């Protein structure tokens, strides 16, 4: 059985307070109440219950360790697996720090991924048996079937449109080189020079003009970084819907109510 370490990215962006945190009067978005519980607890509960997950590292500012620790202890049954690591100034270094000392698979997600399911973790673990890097995605059709307003932005490829699911996997620490492409976080996709440097001009043009399929595009990137990459296409479109803003907060709350009723 794989001894997986999961990393939950929970820090605020440096120098910013999330609008949802402001709306609910909390210091961090991961503390925003969802179904009467802090947002982060939904992710931690799913991960801690998974049999393949050996350890969970929460990447957050050190001053938040005690706050999140208290929440974890109050929930019960999770504390043995959960540890804390100081978040760095960027995602790449945060992942690197949180993975330090672990010699098995690493799966990375975010504290706002409240609808995360065990089946998605299963799919990632399976993909990492044969690939260095795994990226979870869901098709446009699956996402919109889950909720017609679930996502408004999709990446277009020759074989369809896809949304990422904020779920990434590394076979082991040797694949951490791939995390360098997350350096700078969300600004990465907005700066063409970073994309050109990482993927090459030809790859950028192919992806931008939708001339390749998703697997072919990832194969080109894989050759560039020297690691095999598996696209993990999740059939459950809810896995691409996280709590990003007021609109998606309402959607996730609605979907969670439906799931619990079912």
Short mmCIF file of C-alpha atoms in Angstrom, two decimals, residues 30-253:
data_model
loop_
_atom_site.label_atom_id
_atom_site.label_comp_id
_atom_site.label_asym_id
_atom_site.label_seq_id
_atom_site.Cartn_x
_atom_site.Cartn_y
_atom_site.Cartn_z
CA UNK A 30 -9.56 28.31 5.22
CA UNK A 31 -11.46 29.34 8.39
CA UNK A 32 -14.59 30.50 6.55
CA UNK A 33 -17.59 28.51 7.89
CA UNK A 34 -19.14 26.02 5.47
CA UNK A 35 -21.99 23.91 6.84
CA UNK A 36 -21.11 25.23 10.31
CA UNK A 37 -17.50 24.04 10.12
CA UNK A 38 -14.25 25.73 9.04
CA UNK A 39 -13.63 25.23 5.33
CA UNK A 40 -10.35 23.39 5.82
CA UNK A 41 -11.91 20.68 8.00
CA UNK A 42 -13.81 19.21 5.03
CA UNK A 43 -10.57 18.59 3.13
CA UNK A 44 -8.69 17.30 6.17
CA UNK A 45 -11.49 14.90 7.07
CA UNK A 46 -11.51 13.32 3.60
CA UNK A 47 -7.74 12.96 3.52
CA UNK A 48 -7.35 11.65 7.06
CA UNK A 49 -9.92 8.92 6.43
CA UNK A 50 -8.16 7.65 3.31
CA UNK A 51 -6.23 4.40 3.95
CA UNK A 52 -3.37 5.31 1.59
CA UNK A 53 -2.69 8.66 3.28
CA UNK A 54 0.05 8.24 5.85
CA UNK A 55 0.57 11.89 6.72
CA UNK A 56 -1.01 15.29 6.05
CA UNK A 57 1.07 18.45 6.01
CA UNK A 58 -0.82 21.73 6.30
CA UNK A 59 1.19 24.55 4.72
CA UNK A 60 0.24 27.81 6.43
CA UNK A 61 1.74 30.73 8.33
CA UNK A 62 3.31 29.66 11.67
CA UNK A 63 1.03 31.93 13.67
CA UNK A 64 -1.91 29.81 12.45
CA UNK A 65 -0.53 26.45 13.63
CA UNK A 66 -2.28 26.58 16.98
CA UNK A 67 -5.59 27.78 15.54
CA UNK A 68 -5.80 24.97 12.98
CA UNK A 69 -4.45 22.49 15.51
CA UNK A 70 -7.28 23.31 17.89
CA UNK A 71 -9.83 22.79 15.11
CA UNK A 72 -8.28 19.41 14.27
CA UNK A 73 -8.24 18.24 17.89
CA UNK A 74 -11.85 19.30 18.37
CA UNK A 75 -12.95 17.20 15.40
CA UNK A 76 -11.21 14.10 16.75
CA UNK A 77 -9.62 11.19 14.96
CA UNK A 78 -7.36 13.24 12.69
CA UNK A 79 -4.62 14.65 14.86
CA UNK A 80 -2.26 11.66 14.52
CA UNK A 81 -1.85 12.21 10.78
CA UNK A 82 -1.71 16.00 10.62
CA UNK A 83 1.39 18.17 10.93
CA UNK A 84 2.15 21.79 10.06
CA UNK A 85 4.76 23.45 7.89
CA UNK A 86 5.49 27.15 7.43
CA UNK A 87 4.30 28.36 4.03
CA UNK A 88 6.90 29.95 1.78
CA UNK A 89 6.46 33.02 -0.40
CA UNK A 90 5.45 30.88 -3.39
CA UNK A 91 3.71 27.58 -4.07
CA UNK A 92 6.79 25.79 -5.39
CA UNK A 93 8.82 26.34 -2.23
CA UNK A 94 5.82 25.62 -0.01
CA UNK A 95 5.41 22.22 -1.68
CA UNK A 96 9.14 21.54 -1.47
CA UNK A 97 9.25 22.37 2.25
CA UNK A 98 6.16 20.31 3.07
CA UNK A 99 7.46 17.27 1.17
CA UNK A 100 10.88 17.32 2.82
CA UNK A 101 11.85 14.02 4.44
CA UNK A 102 9.15 11.96 2.73
CA UNK A 103 10.26 9.17 0.39
CA UNK A 104 6.92 8.19 -1.18
CA UNK A 105 4.13 9.71 -3.29
CA UNK A 106 3.02 13.27 -2.58
CA UNK A 107 -0.43 14.65 -3.39
CA UNK A 108 -1.05 18.40 -3.24
CA UNK A 109 -4.40 20.14 -2.88
CA UNK A 110 -5.84 23.32 -1.40
CA UNK A 111 -7.77 24.10 1.77
CA UNK A 112 -10.74 25.34 -0.27
CA UNK A 113 -11.20 22.01 -2.10
CA UNK A 114 -14.14 21.16 0.15
CA UNK A 115 -15.83 18.68 -2.21
CA UNK A 116 -12.74 16.49 -2.53
CA UNK A 117 -13.63 12.78 -2.54
CA UNK A 118 -11.73 9.63 -1.72
CA UNK A 119 -12.27 8.37 -5.29
CA UNK A 120 -10.24 11.30 -6.60
CA UNK A 121 -7.37 10.47 -4.25
CA UNK A 122 -7.62 6.85 -5.44
CA UNK A 123 -7.28 7.96 -9.05
CA UNK A 124 -4.21 10.05 -8.25
CA UNK A 125 -2.53 7.24 -6.31
CA UNK A 126 -3.16 4.92 -9.24
CA UNK A 127 -1.68 7.34 -11.77
CA UNK A 128 1.48 7.80 -9.68
CA UNK A 129 2.20 4.09 -9.92
CA UNK A 130 3.34 4.63 -13.52
CA UNK A 131 3.97 8.40 -13.89
CA UNK A 132 6.16 10.96 -12.16
CA UNK A 133 3.50 13.69 -12.07
CA UNK A 134 -0.31 13.53 -12.10
CA UNK A 135 -2.73 16.39 -12.72
CA UNK A 136 -6.44 15.92 -11.99
CA UNK A 137 -8.84 17.48 -14.47
CA UNK A 138 -12.52 17.26 -15.34
CA UNK A 139 -14.19 17.81 -18.69
CA UNK A 140 -16.41 20.81 -19.33
CA UNK A 141 -19.37 18.45 -19.76
CA UNK A 142 -18.80 16.80 -16.38
CA UNK A 143 -18.39 20.11 -14.56
CA UNK A 144 -21.50 21.70 -16.06
CA UNK A 145 -23.47 18.51 -15.37
CA UNK A 146 -22.53 18.88 -11.70
CA UNK A 147 -23.64 22.52 -11.72
CA UNK A 148 -24.32 24.84 -14.69
CA UNK A 149 -22.33 27.63 -13.05
CA UNK A 150 -19.65 25.41 -11.52
CA UNK A 151 -16.85 26.84 -13.66
CA UNK A 152 -16.64 29.68 -16.14
CA UNK A 153 -13.12 29.13 -17.39
CA UNK A 154 -11.87 26.05 -19.19
CA UNK A 155 -8.63 25.16 -20.96
CA UNK A 156 -9.30 24.33 -24.60
CA UNK A 157 -7.48 21.46 -26.28
CA UNK A 158 -8.05 19.68 -29.56
CA UNK A 159 -9.95 16.90 -27.80
CA UNK A 160 -12.16 19.07 -25.62
CA UNK A 161 -12.27 21.62 -22.81
CA UNK A 162 -11.09 20.85 -19.29
CA UNK A 163 -10.85 22.42 -15.86
CA UNK A 164 -8.18 21.62 -13.29
CA UNK A 165 -9.29 20.17 -9.97
CA UNK A 166 -6.64 21.69 -7.66
CA UNK A 167 -5.25 18.19 -7.17
CA UNK A 168 -1.67 17.38 -8.17
CA UNK A 169 0.57 14.41 -7.53
CA UNK A 170 4.30 13.70 -7.46
CA UNK A 171 5.60 10.14 -7.54
CA UNK A 172 8.36 11.05 -5.07
CA UNK A 173 10.59 13.98 -4.12
CA UNK A 174 12.68 13.53 -7.28
CA UNK A 175 9.71 14.87 -9.24
CA UNK A 176 9.72 18.11 -7.25
CA UNK A 177 11.37 19.80 -10.22
CA UNK A 178 7.88 19.90 -11.71
CA UNK A 179 6.74 22.09 -8.82
CA UNK A 180 9.05 24.83 -10.09
CA UNK A 181 6.46 25.55 -12.76
CA UNK A 182 4.04 26.62 -10.04
CA UNK A 183 6.49 29.28 -8.82
CA UNK A 184 4.61 32.55 -8.64
CA UNK A 185 1.22 30.88 -8.16
CA UNK A 186 -1.76 32.20 -10.05
CA UNK A 187 0.26 34.91 -11.75
CA UNK A 188 2.06 32.23 -13.75
CA UNK A 189 -0.70 31.91 -16.33
CA UNK A 190 -0.86 35.68 -16.80
CA UNK A 191 2.78 36.16 -17.70
CA UNK A 192 3.64 34.87 -21.17
CA UNK A 193 7.39 35.09 -20.53
CA UNK A 194 7.14 32.53 -17.70
CA UNK A 195 5.19 30.13 -19.90
CA UNK A 196 7.66 30.48 -22.77
CA UNK A 197 10.58 29.86 -20.42
CA UNK A 198 8.96 26.79 -18.89
CA UNK A 199 7.32 25.14 -21.87
CA UNK A 200 9.04 26.56 -24.96
CA UNK A 201 7.61 28.89 -27.58
CA UNK A 202 6.38 26.11 -29.91
CA UNK A 203 4.54 24.37 -27.09
CA UNK A 204 2.96 27.66 -26.05
CA UNK A 205 1.67 28.30 -29.57
CA UNK A 206 0.30 24.77 -29.90
CA UNK A 207 -1.56 25.04 -26.59
CA UNK A 208 -2.80 28.58 -27.18
CA UNK A 209 -4.25 27.75 -30.60
CA UNK A 210 -5.78 24.44 -29.51
CA UNK A 211 -3.72 22.37 -31.97
CA UNK A 212 -3.00 19.47 -29.62
CA UNK A 213 -5.00 17.14 -27.42
CA UNK A 214 -4.64 17.26 -23.65
CA UNK A 215 -2.44 14.10 -23.50
CA UNK A 216 -0.22 15.35 -26.35
CA UNK A 217 0.14 18.76 -24.72
CA UNK A 218 1.17 17.20 -21.43
CA UNK A 219 3.58 14.87 -23.25
CA UNK A 220 5.31 17.90 -24.75
CA UNK A 221 5.57 19.53 -21.34
CA UNK A 222 6.83 16.24 -19.88
CA UNK A 223 9.69 16.13 -22.39
CA UNK A 224 10.57 19.69 -21.48
CA UNK A 225 10.80 19.00 -17.74
CA UNK A 226 12.12 15.43 -17.96
CA UNK A 227 9.25 13.81 -16.04
CA UNK A 228 6.28 11.78 -17.24
CA UNK A 229 2.91 13.46 -16.67
CA UNK A 230 -0.48 11.74 -16.44
CA UNK A 231 -3.72 13.65 -17.00
CA UNK A 232 -6.19 12.13 -14.51
CA UNK A 233 -9.63 12.81 -15.95
CA UNK A 234 -12.17 12.65 -13.14
CA UNK A 235 -15.74 11.81 -14.12
CA UNK A 236 -17.17 13.66 -11.13
CA UNK A 237 -17.40 17.29 -12.21
CA UNK A 238 -17.80 18.51 -8.62
CA UNK A 239 -14.09 17.88 -8.17
CA UNK A 240 -13.32 20.95 -10.30
CA UNK A 241 -15.48 23.24 -8.14
CA UNK A 242 -13.74 24.75 -5.14
CA UNK A 243 -14.58 27.68 -2.87
CA UNK A 244 -12.98 30.55 -4.75
CA UNK A 245 -15.42 33.45 -4.30
CA UNK A 246 -18.98 34.31 -3.24
CA UNK A 247 -20.48 32.59 -6.29
CA UNK A 248 -18.62 29.31 -5.88
CA UNK A 249 -19.13 29.39 -2.11
CA UNK A 250 -22.89 29.26 -2.73
CA UNK A 251 -22.48 26.49 -5.32
CA UNK A 252 -20.31 24.33 -3.05
CA UNK A 253 -22.71 24.87 -0.14
#
